[in-house]
Tab-separated table of C-alpha atoms in Angstrom:
chain	number	residue	atom	x	y	z
F	1	ASN	CA	-4.334	-212.733	21.236
F	2	ALA	CA	-3.804	-215.781	23.485
F	3	GLY	CA	-0.145	-216.329	22.464
F	4	VAL	CA	0.988	-219.926	22.977
F	5	THR	CA	-1.459	-222.262	24.690
F	6	GLN	CA	-0.840	-225.784	25.967
F	7	THR	CA	-3.211	-228.469	27.166
F	8	PRO	CA	-3.405	-230.166	29.550
F	9	LYS	CA	-1.627	-228.326	32.382
F	10	PHE	CA	-1.099	-231.523	34.355
F	11	GLN	CA	-1.191	-235.189	33.375
F	12	VAL	CA	-0.469	-238.484	35.088
F	13	LEU	CA	0.176	-241.546	32.926
F	14	LYS	CA	0.978	-245.151	33.609
F	15	THR	CA	4.020	-246.733	31.995
F	16	GLY	CA	3.197	-247.837	28.475
F	17	GLN	CA	0.280	-245.482	27.919
F	18	SER	CA	0.282	-243.047	25.040
F	19	MET	CA	-0.951	-239.497	24.914
F	20	THR	CA	-0.759	-236.242	22.982
F	21	LEU	CA	0.248	-232.879	24.408
F	22	GLN	CA	-1.465	-230.091	22.542
F	23	CYS	CA	0.143	-226.785	21.549
F	24	ALA	CA	-1.397	-223.926	19.605
F	25	GLN	CA	-0.311	-220.389	18.758
F	26	ASP	CA	-2.294	-217.531	17.238
F	27	MET	CA	0.619	-215.283	16.205
F	28	ASN	CA	1.109	-216.801	12.744
F	29	HIS	CA	4.649	-217.820	13.708
F	30	GLU	CA	6.390	-220.158	11.297
F	31	TYR	CA	8.663	-221.728	13.917
F	32	MET	CA	7.407	-223.994	16.704
F	33	SER	CA	9.342	-226.146	19.150
F	34	TRP	CA	8.934	-228.560	22.032
F	35	TYR	CA	11.262	-228.560	25.032
F	36	ARG	CA	11.401	-230.612	28.199
F	37	GLN	CA	12.646	-229.389	31.560
F	38	ASP	CA	13.811	-231.908	34.139
F	39	PRO	CA	14.204	-230.913	37.811
F	40	GLY	CA	17.118	-228.541	38.380
F	41	MET	CA	17.978	-228.345	34.698
F	42	GLY	CA	17.538	-226.079	31.751
F	43	LEU	CA	15.209	-226.792	28.852
F	44	ARG	CA	16.239	-229.304	26.197
F	45	LEU	CA	14.904	-229.354	22.646
F	46	ILE	CA	12.814	-232.398	21.681
F	47	HIS	CA	11.488	-231.569	18.197
F	48	TYR	CA	11.007	-228.447	16.168
F	49	SER	CA	9.246	-227.246	13.035
F	50	VAL	CA	10.108	-224.453	10.602
F	51	GLY	CA	6.711	-224.498	8.948
F	52	ALA	CA	3.632	-226.583	8.203
F	53	GLY	CA	4.636	-230.026	6.991
F	54	ILE	CA	8.276	-229.681	8.103
F	55	THR	CA	9.629	-231.116	11.338
F	56	ASP	CA	13.030	-232.171	12.621
F	57	GLN	CA	14.626	-233.725	15.677
F	58	GLY	CA	16.222	-231.828	18.485
F	59	GLU	CA	18.557	-232.966	21.233
F	60	VAL	CA	16.289	-235.538	22.937
F	61	PRO	CA	13.754	-236.875	20.370
F	62	ASN	CA	13.533	-240.541	21.385
F	63	GLY	CA	10.081	-241.637	22.491
F	64	TYR	CA	8.307	-238.642	20.953
F	65	ASN	CA	6.598	-237.945	17.641
F	66	VAL	CA	5.434	-234.658	16.156
F	67	SER	CA	3.581	-233.465	13.093
F	68	ARG	CA	2.681	-229.992	11.826
F	69	SER	CA	-0.348	-230.010	9.564
F	70	THR	CA	-1.228	-226.341	10.191
F	71	THR	CA	0.708	-223.204	11.089
F	72	GLU	CA	-1.185	-222.918	14.386
F	73	ASP	CA	-0.849	-226.396	15.899
F	74	PHE	CA	2.112	-228.545	16.872
F	75	PRO	CA	1.106	-231.605	18.938
F	76	LEU	CA	3.644	-233.781	20.743
F	77	ARG	CA	2.878	-237.508	20.970
F	78	LEU	CA	4.283	-239.850	23.579
F	79	LEU	CA	4.183	-243.279	22.000
F	80	SER	CA	4.699	-245.488	25.067
F	81	ALA	CA	5.245	-243.463	28.233
F	82	ALA	CA	8.208	-244.284	30.457
F	83	PRO	CA	9.126	-242.923	33.932
F	84	SER	CA	12.128	-241.184	32.313
F	85	GLN	CA	9.643	-238.970	30.470
F	86	THR	CA	8.413	-237.444	33.720
F	87	SER	CA	9.124	-233.779	33.125
F	88	VAL	CA	7.654	-230.370	32.412
F	89	TYR	CA	7.029	-229.821	28.706
F	90	PHE	CA	7.120	-226.407	27.069
F	91	CYS	CA	5.955	-225.462	23.621
F	92	ALA	CA	7.378	-222.327	22.005
F	93	SER	CA	6.890	-220.344	18.823
F	94	SER	CA	8.840	-217.645	17.065
F	95	SER	CA	9.204	-215.831	13.779
F	96	ARG	CA	12.221	-214.490	11.941
F	97	TRP	CA	10.073	-211.509	10.935
F	98	THR	CA	9.693	-210.150	14.459
F	99	VAL	CA	11.999	-207.415	15.727
F	100	THR	CA	13.219	-209.328	18.753
F	101	TYR	CA	13.283	-212.797	17.176
F	102	GLU	CA	12.399	-214.161	20.612
F	103	GLN	CA	10.709	-217.447	21.340
F	104	TYR	CA	7.334	-217.184	23.055
F	105	PHE	CA	6.712	-219.984	25.518
F	106	GLY	CA	3.502	-221.640	26.602
F	107	PRO	CA	2.746	-222.165	30.312
F	108	GLY	CA	4.007	-225.755	30.312
F	109	THR	CA	2.528	-229.198	30.945
F	110	ARG	CA	3.664	-231.145	33.996
F	111	LEU	CA	3.707	-234.839	33.112
F	112	THR	CA	4.195	-237.632	35.621
F	113	VAL	CA	4.682	-241.216	34.465
F	114	THR	CA	4.240	-243.870	37.154
Q	1	ALA	CA	27.071	-229.161	19.312
Q	2	GLN	CA	26.790	-225.919	21.176
Q	3	THR	CA	26.983	-225.946	24.960
Q	4	VAL	CA	25.991	-223.313	27.485
Q	5	THR	CA	27.399	-223.321	31.010
Q	6	GLN	CA	26.162	-221.459	34.049
Q	7	SER	CA	28.647	-222.075	36.847
Q	8	GLN	CA	26.643	-220.530	39.688
Q	9	PRO	CA	23.787	-222.775	40.879
Q	10	GLU	CA	22.543	-220.090	43.280
Q	11	MET	CA	23.199	-216.417	43.999
Q	12	SER	CA	21.924	-214.347	46.872
Q	13	VAL	CA	21.552	-210.563	46.804
Q	14	GLN	CA	20.286	-207.934	49.184
Q	15	GLU	CA	17.332	-205.879	48.019
Q	16	ALA	CA	18.503	-202.750	46.122
Q	17	GLU	CA	21.969	-204.261	45.570
Q	18	THR	CA	23.525	-205.566	42.355
Q	19	VAL	CA	24.130	-209.176	41.343
Q	20	THR	CA	25.936	-210.580	38.325
Q	21	LEU	CA	25.180	-213.974	36.805
Q	22	SER	CA	27.796	-215.740	34.695
Q	23	CYS	CA	27.338	-217.633	31.440
Q	24	THR	CA	29.830	-219.103	29.020
Q	25	TYR	CA	29.083	-220.861	25.760
Q	26	ASP	CA	30.877	-222.832	23.119
Q	27	THR	CA	30.263	-222.402	19.414
Q	28	SER	CA	32.116	-222.292	16.119
Q	29	GLU	CA	29.511	-219.985	14.581
Q	30	SER	CA	30.091	-216.259	14.131
Q	31	ASP	CA	26.446	-215.199	13.874
Q	32	TYR	CA	24.110	-216.083	16.714
Q	33	TYR	CA	21.856	-214.724	19.442
Q	34	LEU	CA	22.154	-214.918	23.196
Q	35	PHE	CA	19.302	-214.610	25.664
Q	36	TRP	CA	18.599	-214.465	29.363
Q	37	TYR	CA	15.272	-215.942	30.418
Q	38	LYS	CA	13.645	-215.625	33.838
Q	39	GLN	CA	11.548	-218.453	35.259
Q	40	PRO	CA	9.581	-217.543	38.401
Q	41	PRO	CA	7.794	-220.191	40.496
Q	42	SER	CA	4.859	-219.990	38.078
Q	43	ARG	CA	7.373	-221.667	35.650
Q	44	GLN	CA	6.462	-219.284	32.833
Q	45	MET	CA	9.541	-218.516	30.721
Q	46	ILE	CA	10.006	-214.744	30.438
Q	47	LEU	CA	12.550	-213.100	28.150
Q	48	VAL	CA	14.740	-210.684	30.099
Q	49	ILE	CA	17.244	-209.514	27.511
Q	50	ARG	CA	18.775	-210.514	24.193
Q	51	GLN	CA	22.058	-209.840	22.433
Q	52	GLU	CA	22.959	-210.216	18.767
Q	53	ALA	CA	26.502	-211.494	18.322
Q	54	TYR	CA	27.276	-209.041	15.518
Q	55	LYS	CA	26.558	-206.081	17.801
Q	56	GLN	CA	29.467	-204.930	19.932
Q	57	GLN	CA	27.295	-202.756	22.140
Q	58	ASN	CA	26.038	-204.483	25.249
Q	59	ALA	CA	22.259	-204.756	25.530
Q	60	THR	CA	20.376	-203.077	28.377
Q	61	GLU	CA	16.761	-203.304	29.484
Q	62	ASN	CA	15.958	-201.036	32.425
Q	63	ARG	CA	17.723	-202.590	35.455
Q	64	PHE	CA	19.115	-205.489	33.429
Q	65	SER	CA	22.303	-205.283	31.404
Q	66	VAL	CA	24.737	-207.733	29.874
Q	67	ASN	CA	28.481	-207.901	29.458
Q	68	PHE	CA	29.042	-209.658	26.126
Q	69	GLN	CA	32.612	-210.757	25.457
Q	70	LYS	CA	32.522	-212.497	22.076
Q	71	ALA	CA	36.155	-213.578	21.974
Q	72	ALA	CA	35.902	-215.068	25.454
Q	73	LYS	CA	32.444	-216.533	24.685
Q	74	SER	CA	31.085	-214.980	27.844
Q	75	PHE	CA	27.647	-213.455	28.404
Q	76	SER	CA	26.971	-212.256	31.960
Q	77	LEU	CA	23.784	-210.646	33.254
Q	78	LYS	CA	23.817	-207.798	35.762
Q	79	ILE	CA	20.712	-207.046	37.775
Q	80	SER	CA	20.892	-203.605	39.361
Q	81	ASP	CA	18.742	-202.301	42.211
Q	82	SER	CA	17.472	-205.835	42.874
Q	83	GLN	CA	13.819	-206.169	43.785
Q	84	LEU	CA	11.933	-208.963	45.532
Q	85	GLY	CA	10.205	-209.745	42.248
Q	86	ASP	CA	13.565	-210.567	40.668
Q	87	ALA	CA	13.758	-213.778	42.700
Q	88	ALA	CA	13.588	-216.624	40.170
Q	89	MET	CA	15.618	-219.073	38.112
Q	90	TYR	CA	17.606	-217.409	35.362
Q	91	PHE	CA	18.625	-219.283	32.238
Q	92	CYS	CA	21.197	-218.292	29.685
Q	93	ALA	CA	20.403	-219.500	26.169
Q	94	TYR	CA	22.110	-219.611	22.778
Q	95	GLU	CA	20.509	-219.670	19.349
Q	96	GLU	CA	22.114	-219.948	15.933
Q	97	ALA	CA	21.132	-217.154	13.588
Q	98	ALA	CA	19.977	-219.638	10.978
Q	99	GLY	CA	17.493	-221.492	13.134
Q	100	ASN	CA	15.127	-221.288	16.040
Q	101	LYS	CA	16.729	-223.908	18.271
Q	102	LEU	CA	17.629	-222.723	21.750
Q	103	THR	CA	20.365	-224.345	23.823
Q	104	PHE	CA	19.974	-223.586	27.523
Q	105	GLY	CA	22.362	-223.510	30.431
Q	106	GLY	CA	21.542	-225.278	33.674
Q	107	GLY	CA	20.216	-222.156	35.362
Q	108	THR	CA	21.075	-219.942	38.338
Q	109	ARG	CA	18.634	-219.455	41.187
Q	110	VAL	CA	18.547	-215.850	42.420
Q	111	LEU	CA	17.437	-215.192	45.975
Q	112	VAL	CA	16.619	-211.621	47.009
Q	113	LYS	CA	16.838	-210.789	50.705
Q	114	PRO	CA	14.680	-207.934	52.052
């Protein structure tokens, strides 16, 4: 049981490039989310999904796209990277059927946009 | 929109002593969850403790306990018998009962002095 996995761990992009951050979970959780954490701040919600085929915007969705074709995977796409997107990105999953209803976080991806 | 405020950017505690971290939140909902997450330098997000708003009893987990004051919208974390391994960033987070979207505070850095 690997939990929530994210790839890559580190990434450097040039302004205007696009890329996809991968997230996968093997706990059969229906909920998955993407957060970003800027230096000295808490996490902010980018996009979330309540099940395969269903996604919605969070607090800071601009510049990002998501899709959820399977229960396990929830990739985050940066369409045209900007320096303001330099951040640490966390994927999380949870289920309303668990006792603690907690969100399980991946290890994070540190993204630098130059 | 819900907001979560942590007014203490940094707290210092002597090993084996007690420290209390403050958190206030704003919501018009009556049913929700509150969490404290720990983020060590590895940046992994680790759940410390959770509280359901409908429960009057304060949650405890070993050396960690909360003081939940629903009317005051206050949710403080007490760390007893502090250990060197408790040194980390601590984030207070709010989640509506109907969804899986976490709103985080700005964090409090805890330093533990030997």
